[in-house]
Short mmCIF file of C-alpha atoms and ligand atoms in Angstrom, two decimals:
data_model
loop_
_atom_site.label_atom_id
_atom_site.label_comp_id
_atom_site.label_asym_id
_atom_site.label_seq_id
_atom_site.Cartn_x
_atom_site.Cartn_y
_atom_site.Cartn_z
CA MET A 253 119.18 113.22 26.32
CA THR A 254 120.27 111.34 23.44
CA GLU A 255 121.60 107.34 23.86
CA LYS A 256 125.03 108.82 22.70
CA VAL A 257 124.87 111.33 25.70
CA LEU A 258 124.10 108.54 28.17
CA ALA A 259 126.43 106.53 27.48
CA ARG A 260 128.98 108.89 27.47
CA LEU A 261 127.85 109.94 30.83
CA SER A 262 127.47 106.47 32.35
CA ASP A 263 131.12 105.80 30.87
CA ASP A 264 132.21 109.20 33.19
CA GLN A 265 130.54 107.42 35.97
CA ASN A 266 132.33 104.19 35.37
CA SER A 267 135.69 105.99 35.00
CA ASN A 268 134.93 108.00 37.79
CA SER A 269 133.95 105.67 40.43
CA ASN A 270 137.29 103.10 38.78
CA LYS A 271 139.48 105.96 39.83
CA ILE A 272 138.62 106.16 43.26
CA GLU A 273 138.24 102.53 43.94
CA ARG A 274 141.46 102.56 42.47
CA ALA A 275 142.43 105.27 45.34
CA ILE A 276 141.48 103.53 47.81
CA ALA A 277 143.47 100.38 47.20
CA THR A 278 146.61 102.13 46.11
CA LEU A 279 146.29 104.57 49.53
CA ASP A 280 146.27 101.12 51.74
CA ASN A 281 150.35 100.72 50.47
CA SER A 282 152.80 102.33 52.40
CA THR A 283 153.77 105.85 52.30
CA ALA A 284 156.55 105.46 49.74
CA ASP A 285 154.38 103.41 47.32
CA ALA A 286 150.84 105.16 48.10
CA VAL A 287 149.43 106.99 45.17
CA GLY A 288 147.40 110.23 46.27
CA LEU A 289 143.38 110.74 45.66
CA PRO A 290 142.71 111.39 42.08
CA ALA A 291 141.98 114.81 41.04
CA MET A 292 138.42 114.07 41.06
CA ALA A 293 138.28 113.81 44.42
CA TYR A 294 138.92 117.88 44.54
CA THR A 295 137.19 118.83 41.62
CA SER A 296 134.11 116.50 41.36
CA GLU A 297 130.32 117.60 42.61
CA ASP A 298 129.75 113.58 42.68
CA PHE A 299 132.75 112.73 44.93
CA LEU A 300 131.37 116.10 47.36
CA ASP A 301 127.95 114.38 47.42
CA ARG A 302 129.57 110.83 48.28
CA GLU A 303 131.76 112.90 51.04
CA ARG A 304 128.64 114.72 52.33
CA ARG A 305 127.16 111.14 52.96
CA THR A 306 130.16 109.87 54.38
CA VAL A 307 133.00 111.68 55.66
CA PHE A 308 130.56 114.43 56.85
CA THR A 309 127.67 112.30 58.29
CA ASN A 310 129.47 109.09 59.96
CA HIS A 311 132.09 111.08 61.99
CA TRP A 312 131.83 114.32 64.81
CA VAL A 313 131.97 117.26 62.60
CA CYS A 314 133.25 120.35 64.22
CA VAL A 315 130.42 123.23 63.55
CA GLY A 316 131.04 126.35 65.62
CA ILE A 317 132.09 127.67 68.74
CA GLY A 318 129.86 127.79 72.28
CA SER A 319 130.48 131.52 72.59
CA ASP A 320 128.83 131.85 69.56
CA LEU A 321 125.61 131.71 71.39
CA PRO A 322 126.26 132.34 75.25
CA ASN A 323 122.49 132.79 76.52
CA PHE A 324 119.89 130.90 76.61
CA GLY A 325 117.70 131.10 73.45
CA ASP A 326 120.62 132.22 71.08
CA LEU A 327 120.23 130.53 67.85
CA VAL A 328 123.20 130.01 65.26
CA PRO A 329 122.47 128.86 61.68
CA VAL A 330 125.59 126.64 60.26
CA GLU A 331 126.32 124.65 57.45
CA VAL A 332 128.37 121.31 57.03
CA ALA A 333 129.34 120.90 53.57
CA GLY A 334 126.10 122.99 52.35
CA MET A 335 123.78 120.93 54.75
CA PRO A 336 121.76 123.39 56.72
CA ILE A 337 121.90 122.78 60.27
CA MET A 338 121.02 125.09 63.64
CA LEU A 339 122.52 125.61 67.06
CA VAL A 340 120.31 126.09 69.72
CA ARG A 341 121.22 127.09 73.26
CA ASP A 342 118.55 125.61 75.30
CA ARG A 343 117.00 126.49 78.96
CA SER A 344 119.41 124.10 80.63
CA SER A 345 122.46 125.85 78.75
CA LYS A 346 122.67 122.91 76.84
CA ILE A 347 123.28 123.62 73.29
CA ARG A 348 120.95 121.83 70.57
CA ALA A 349 121.29 120.78 67.00
CA PHE A 350 118.61 120.41 64.76
CA HIS A 351 118.08 120.37 61.01
CA ASN A 352 117.57 123.90 60.20
CA ILE A 353 114.02 123.41 58.11
CA CYS A 354 110.86 123.73 58.91
CA SER A 355 109.00 120.22 59.12
CA HIS A 356 105.94 122.02 57.05
CA ARG A 357 107.39 122.54 53.63
CA GLY A 358 111.00 122.72 54.40
CA LEU A 359 111.84 126.17 54.83
CA GLN A 360 115.19 127.21 56.26
CA LEU A 361 114.20 128.62 59.44
CA VAL A 362 117.21 130.67 60.72
CA THR A 363 119.22 132.58 58.43
CA GLN A 364 121.57 134.63 60.94
CA PRO A 365 122.24 134.44 64.27
CA CYS A 366 119.41 135.63 66.94
CA GLN A 367 119.77 136.31 70.61
CA GLN A 368 117.41 135.10 73.73
CA GLN A 369 114.39 133.99 71.74
CA LYS A 370 111.41 132.09 73.29
CA LEU A 371 110.70 129.95 70.22
CA ILE A 372 112.07 129.31 66.47
CA ARG A 373 109.17 130.82 64.13
CA CYS A 374 108.92 130.04 60.60
CA PRO A 375 108.08 133.08 58.75
CA TYR A 376 106.24 131.08 56.25
CA HIS A 377 102.91 130.08 57.91
CA SER A 378 103.99 130.72 61.02
CA TRP A 379 104.75 127.41 62.94
CA SER A 380 106.37 127.77 65.90
CA TYR A 381 108.61 125.14 67.55
CA ALA A 382 110.02 125.38 71.18
CA LEU A 383 113.92 125.86 71.78
CA ASP A 384 113.90 121.81 72.69
CA GLY A 385 112.31 121.44 69.02
CA GLU A 386 108.99 120.48 70.00
CA LEU A 387 106.57 122.01 67.63
CA LYS A 388 104.49 124.14 69.51
CA SER A 389 101.81 126.01 66.78
CA THR A 390 100.18 125.45 63.98
CA PRO A 391 98.21 128.42 62.72
CA HIS A 392 95.30 127.41 61.02
CA PHE A 393 96.53 124.03 59.88
CA GLY A 394 93.14 122.30 60.13
CA GLY A 395 91.45 125.33 58.54
CA TYR A 396 90.25 128.91 59.26
CA TRP A 397 91.08 129.42 63.07
CA GLN A 398 91.72 125.37 63.55
CA ASP A 399 95.31 124.77 64.06
CA THR A 400 95.04 121.13 64.03
CA TYR A 401 92.72 118.58 62.38
CA GLU A 402 91.81 114.96 63.19
CA GLY A 403 94.74 112.27 62.75
CA PHE A 404 97.59 115.11 62.27
CA ASP A 405 100.36 113.59 63.75
CA ARG A 406 102.11 116.52 65.73
CA ALA A 407 104.77 114.81 67.38
CA SER A 408 106.06 113.66 64.45
CA LYS A 409 106.52 117.11 63.23
CA ASN A 410 109.32 118.33 65.58
CA LEU A 411 112.31 119.49 64.45
CA GLN A 412 115.13 117.11 63.60
CA SER A 413 117.22 116.76 66.10
CA ILE A 414 121.10 115.81 65.65
CA LYS A 415 123.51 114.28 68.32
CA CYS A 416 125.33 117.28 69.43
CA GLU A 417 127.81 117.14 72.12
CA GLN A 418 130.51 119.72 73.42
CA TRP A 419 134.78 119.36 74.09
CA LEU A 420 135.83 122.79 75.53
CA ASP A 421 134.23 125.79 73.49
CA LEU A 422 134.27 123.30 70.24
CA ILE A 423 130.68 122.41 69.30
CA PHE A 424 130.57 118.89 67.15
CA ILE A 425 127.56 117.14 65.42
CA ASN A 426 127.37 113.63 64.26
CA LEU A 427 124.44 113.56 61.90
CA VAL A 428 124.40 109.86 61.25
CA GLY A 429 123.70 109.98 65.27
CA ASN A 430 125.49 106.58 65.51
CA ALA A 431 129.03 107.75 66.14
CA PRO A 432 131.00 106.79 69.72
CA PRO A 433 130.97 109.52 72.52
CA LEU A 434 132.71 112.54 71.34
CA GLU A 435 135.27 112.17 74.23
CA ASP A 436 136.04 109.07 72.89
CA TYR A 437 136.64 109.86 69.57
CA LEU A 438 138.97 112.81 70.74
CA GLN A 439 140.67 110.71 73.55
CA PRO A 440 144.12 110.60 71.71
CA VAL A 441 144.47 114.44 71.18
CA ILE A 442 143.28 114.82 75.23
CA GLU A 443 145.93 112.14 76.65
CA ARG A 444 148.36 113.77 74.13
CA TRP A 445 147.45 117.21 75.72
CA SER A 446 147.03 116.33 79.08
CA ASP A 447 149.90 118.46 80.53
CA TYR A 448 147.49 121.61 79.51
CA ASP A 449 144.75 122.67 81.54
CA LEU A 450 142.32 123.13 78.74
CA SER A 451 139.49 124.49 81.03
CA LEU A 452 141.42 127.57 81.34
CA LEU A 453 140.72 128.49 77.33
CA SER A 454 139.38 131.66 77.04
CA HIS A 455 137.94 132.76 73.66
CA GLY A 456 139.90 135.87 71.68
CA ARG A 457 138.81 136.14 68.39
CA ASP A 458 138.34 134.77 65.19
CA LEU A 459 139.15 135.07 61.61
CA SER A 460 137.84 133.98 58.59
CA PHE A 461 138.86 133.42 55.02
CA GLU A 462 137.14 132.26 51.67
CA PHE A 463 139.73 130.31 49.15
CA ASP A 464 138.99 128.82 45.78
CA ALA A 465 140.09 125.28 46.40
CA ASN A 466 138.59 121.90 48.06
CA TRP A 467 138.54 121.56 51.27
CA LYS A 468 140.74 118.70 51.53
CA LEU A 469 143.79 120.57 50.75
CA ALA A 470 143.49 122.52 53.34
CA VAL A 471 143.99 120.09 55.76
CA GLU A 472 146.34 118.25 53.82
CA ASN A 473 148.62 121.56 53.85
CA PHE A 474 148.11 121.85 58.07
CA SER A 475 149.33 118.72 58.25
CA GLU A 476 152.79 118.63 57.13
CA SER A 477 155.88 120.88 57.40
CA TYR A 478 157.85 119.88 54.47
CA HIS A 479 156.67 123.04 52.59
CA LEU A 480 157.69 125.61 55.41
CA PRO A 481 161.25 126.68 54.11
CA TRP A 482 159.63 128.05 50.77
CA VAL A 483 155.67 128.89 51.27
CA HIS A 484 157.03 130.72 54.59
CA PRO A 485 160.35 131.87 54.45
CA GLN A 486 159.89 134.34 57.46
CA LEU A 487 158.13 131.31 59.83
CA ASN A 488 161.03 129.20 58.80
CA ASN A 489 163.61 131.65 60.25
CA CYS A 490 162.15 130.95 63.99
CA SER A 491 161.18 127.40 63.60
CA ARG A 492 162.89 125.61 60.83
CA MET A 493 161.09 122.41 58.84
CA GLU A 494 164.03 120.44 60.71
CA ASP A 495 163.01 121.38 63.81
CA HIS A 496 159.50 119.84 63.44
CA PHE A 497 158.48 116.43 64.18
CA GLY A 498 155.50 114.00 63.72
CA PHE A 499 153.36 112.16 65.95
CA GLU A 500 150.99 109.44 66.45
CA VAL A 501 147.76 110.23 68.11
CA GLY A 502 145.40 107.72 67.21
CA GLU A 503 143.67 106.18 64.19
CA ASN A 504 141.65 108.94 62.86
CA HIS A 505 143.79 112.15 63.17
CA VAL A 506 147.67 113.47 62.86
CA GLY A 507 149.79 115.29 64.70
CA GLN A 508 153.04 117.35 63.97
CA GLY A 509 155.11 119.73 65.93
CA SER A 510 157.61 122.23 66.34
CA LYS A 511 160.39 122.11 68.75
CA LEU A 512 161.12 125.52 68.73
CA TYR A 513 158.10 128.01 69.56
CA ARG A 514 159.10 131.34 70.78
CA ILE A 515 156.37 133.14 73.21
CA GLY A 516 155.51 136.69 71.93
CA ALA A 517 156.77 139.55 74.45
CA MET A 518 156.75 143.05 74.38
CA GLY A 519 159.56 144.17 76.61
CA ASP A 520 159.06 141.99 80.00
CA LEU A 521 155.23 141.33 79.00
CA THR A 522 154.27 138.00 77.69
CA LEU A 523 150.97 136.65 77.31
CA PRO A 524 149.93 134.40 80.52
CA VAL A 525 151.07 130.91 79.82
CA PHE A 526 149.56 126.98 80.59
CA PRO A 527 150.60 126.40 84.45
CA ASN A 528 152.95 124.20 85.75
CA LEU A 529 153.89 123.18 81.75
CA PRO A 530 156.97 120.54 82.15
CA GLU A 531 160.22 122.15 81.13
CA SER A 532 159.83 120.12 77.64
CA ARG A 533 156.45 121.73 76.81
CA GLU A 534 157.75 125.20 77.38
CA THR A 535 159.39 125.86 73.77
CA VAL A 536 156.91 123.26 71.70
CA ALA A 537 154.31 123.84 70.01
CA GLU A 538 151.86 120.97 68.68
CA TYR A 539 149.25 120.75 65.29
CA ILE A 540 146.98 117.97 65.39
CA SER A 541 144.35 117.61 62.48
CA VAL A 542 141.33 115.98 63.59
CA PHE A 543 139.71 113.77 60.97
CA PRO A 544 137.55 115.09 58.73
CA ASN A 545 137.98 118.93 59.29
CA LEU A 546 138.89 120.05 62.52
CA MET A 547 142.88 121.75 62.77
CA LEU A 548 144.20 122.05 66.47
CA GLY A 549 147.12 123.92 67.50
CA ILE A 550 148.26 124.19 70.92
CA HIS A 551 151.25 126.70 72.17
CA PRO A 552 152.34 127.58 75.64
CA ASP A 553 150.70 130.81 75.88
CA TYR A 554 147.69 130.15 73.28
CA PHE A 555 145.10 127.31 71.58
CA LEU A 556 143.77 127.66 67.76
CA ALA A 557 141.34 125.72 66.36
CA LEU A 558 140.71 125.83 62.60
CA THR A 559 137.69 124.63 60.83
CA VAL A 560 137.26 124.07 56.65
CA ASN A 561 133.73 123.78 55.45
CA PRO A 562 133.49 123.09 51.54
CA LEU A 563 131.22 125.70 50.15
CA SER A 564 131.50 123.53 46.16
CA PRO A 565 134.07 120.70 45.57
CA THR A 566 136.55 123.99 44.63
CA ARG A 567 135.61 126.69 47.11
CA SER A 568 136.00 126.42 50.76
CA VAL A 569 135.74 129.04 53.87
CA GLU A 570 138.33 128.53 57.65
CA ARG A 571 137.43 129.52 60.69
CA MET A 572 139.86 130.46 62.59
CA SER A 573 139.54 130.74 66.49
CA PHE A 574 142.41 132.08 68.74
CA TYR A 575 141.91 130.75 72.71
CA PHE A 576 143.97 132.52 75.52
CA ILE A 577 145.07 131.24 78.52
CA GLY A 578 142.36 132.36 81.97
CA ASP A 579 140.28 135.15 81.53
CA GLY A 580 142.82 138.02 82.08
CA ALA A 581 144.53 136.85 78.95
CA THR A 582 141.64 138.37 76.87
CA SER A 583 141.79 141.95 78.80
CA ILE A 584 142.59 145.00 77.30
CA GLU A 585 146.48 144.42 79.07
CA TYR A 586 147.18 141.93 76.32
CA GLU A 587 145.56 143.31 73.31
CA ALA A 588 149.04 143.78 71.50
CA LEU A 589 150.56 140.97 72.36
CA ARG A 590 147.22 138.61 71.58
CA GLN A 591 147.93 140.17 68.18
CA ILE A 592 150.95 138.75 67.68
CA PRO A 593 149.81 135.24 67.22
CA ILE A 594 146.98 136.45 65.05
CA ASP A 595 149.02 138.30 62.68
CA LEU A 596 151.45 135.61 62.44
CA TRP A 597 148.34 133.02 61.43
CA LYS A 598 146.60 135.77 58.94
CA ILE A 599 150.27 136.10 57.10
CA THR A 600 150.96 132.15 57.42
CA ASN A 601 147.73 131.36 55.77
CA GLU A 602 147.49 133.96 53.15
CA GLU A 603 150.77 132.17 52.35
CA ASP A 604 149.19 128.99 52.69
CA LEU A 605 146.13 129.49 50.76
CA GLU A 606 147.48 130.87 47.80
CA THR A 607 149.67 127.50 47.63
CA ILE A 608 146.15 125.71 47.99
CA GLU A 609 144.82 127.64 45.23
CA ARG A 610 147.58 126.64 42.76
CA LEU A 611 147.18 122.93 44.27
CA GLN A 612 143.58 123.45 43.01
CA LYS A 613 144.48 124.43 39.61
CA GLY A 614 146.96 121.85 39.34
CA ARG A 615 143.98 119.22 39.51
CA LYS A 616 142.82 120.52 36.06
CA SER A 617 145.70 119.39 34.33
CA PRO A 618 145.03 115.86 32.65
CA ALA A 619 148.83 114.82 33.38
CA PHE A 620 147.94 114.77 37.24
CA ASP A 621 147.81 111.24 38.67
CA GLY A 622 147.51 111.79 42.20
CA GLY A 623 150.80 112.39 43.10
CA CYS A 624 152.89 111.13 46.09
CA PHE A 625 154.31 110.91 49.19
CA SER A 626 157.91 111.78 51.21
CA PRO A 627 157.84 108.68 53.49
CA ALA A 628 159.40 110.75 55.65
CA LEU A 629 157.73 113.93 55.69
CA GLU A 630 154.27 113.11 54.33
CA THR A 631 152.76 110.78 56.51
CA THR A 632 150.33 112.46 58.13
CA VAL A 633 149.17 113.77 54.34
CA HIS A 634 148.88 110.24 53.33
CA GLN A 635 147.16 108.84 56.34
CA PHE A 636 144.60 111.91 55.85
CA GLN A 637 143.73 111.07 52.47
CA ARG A 638 143.71 107.25 53.48
CA LEU A 639 141.20 108.02 56.03
CA VAL A 640 138.90 110.11 53.60
CA ALA A 641 139.35 106.84 50.99
CA LYS A 642 138.19 104.45 53.93
CA ALA A 643 135.33 106.91 54.60
CA ILE A 644 134.03 106.88 51.32
CA ALA A 645 134.14 103.48 50.99
CA ASN A 646 131.16 103.37 53.58
CA LYS A 647 128.80 105.25 51.31
FE1 LIG B 190 107.35 126.71 57.86
FE2 LIG B 190 105.05 126.53 56.23
S1 LIG B 190 107.24 126.06 55.68
S2 LIG B 190 105.19 127.06 58.21
#
């Protein structure tokens, strides 16, 4: 590379780093005075790399659901911002997480879900690991017909384990391993929804969507209802923008809800609802964005968990998991009723994704300066961006 090119690259890096520092500083202002994250936070591989090392490493990140691996020996490959991870249900029914790489020369071990395995075997040189990660066999590693050699430190070659905990059906990992207990992290959510008996949730169905936009745009969009009248006119007919409200839910999460949720009905039949709900909750739906990439929705008759994961700075994948109240709610009798919220979210999400992809396109413009927030209706978006800025400052 010529000196000129190197100088330009260095200028670009300095300018990007200045933009990040500026964003971190201005996001600490009040909502009315804050400037949003710059375009490069949504378009640059460098920024995503920084998020990998901070946002997705230092926090609890939801990576999957227990229903994906119901039995002992089930394995599921997952990714967090492109980092390969595997989930394993061990003999004691506990779900464990490991870096999804062989300790020998780093081959990705699990490429698709597998059921009821006794060992995890690498297809390259056939090293095998127990479900607790212990390295069990290394054929011919010490020479023909010798599995070892003097001085080989077998114990240091076990699978690399990742801190993993579960709340409801949702599986979380913490890559750096020093996050507080998951229950502490989620405590404001657990308290906010203590009226709902979440132990009754029964997994119904999943939907998955890929889209051409940065992952943060999906969280920001989920966190505010200001866009409802224009992006979701049909939804706005039954739950208007002004029927929504915001609420505090701890330092790391943001919440908003609707006062006018109507339970879907077919004739006299409705889905089972959470028992003993206070009257004030009977027509309420609430939504919480759990930092960084989990979005939750609670309704009297169903629960929604939505995760978004970056595939690249400009492409992301979403997964929606629907849960209903009690095992009976997932029976054939309620199939058509279950489809009502699923169809509604499918339509709503398609409308959202069209908008989100246009927000992404807008970030190619040299005129985009980070944007601004409504102090009345977008404090949640501001708070989310502030959390991102704070997280990446801890690189
Ligand atoms: Fe796995 Fe060689 S890379 S056994």
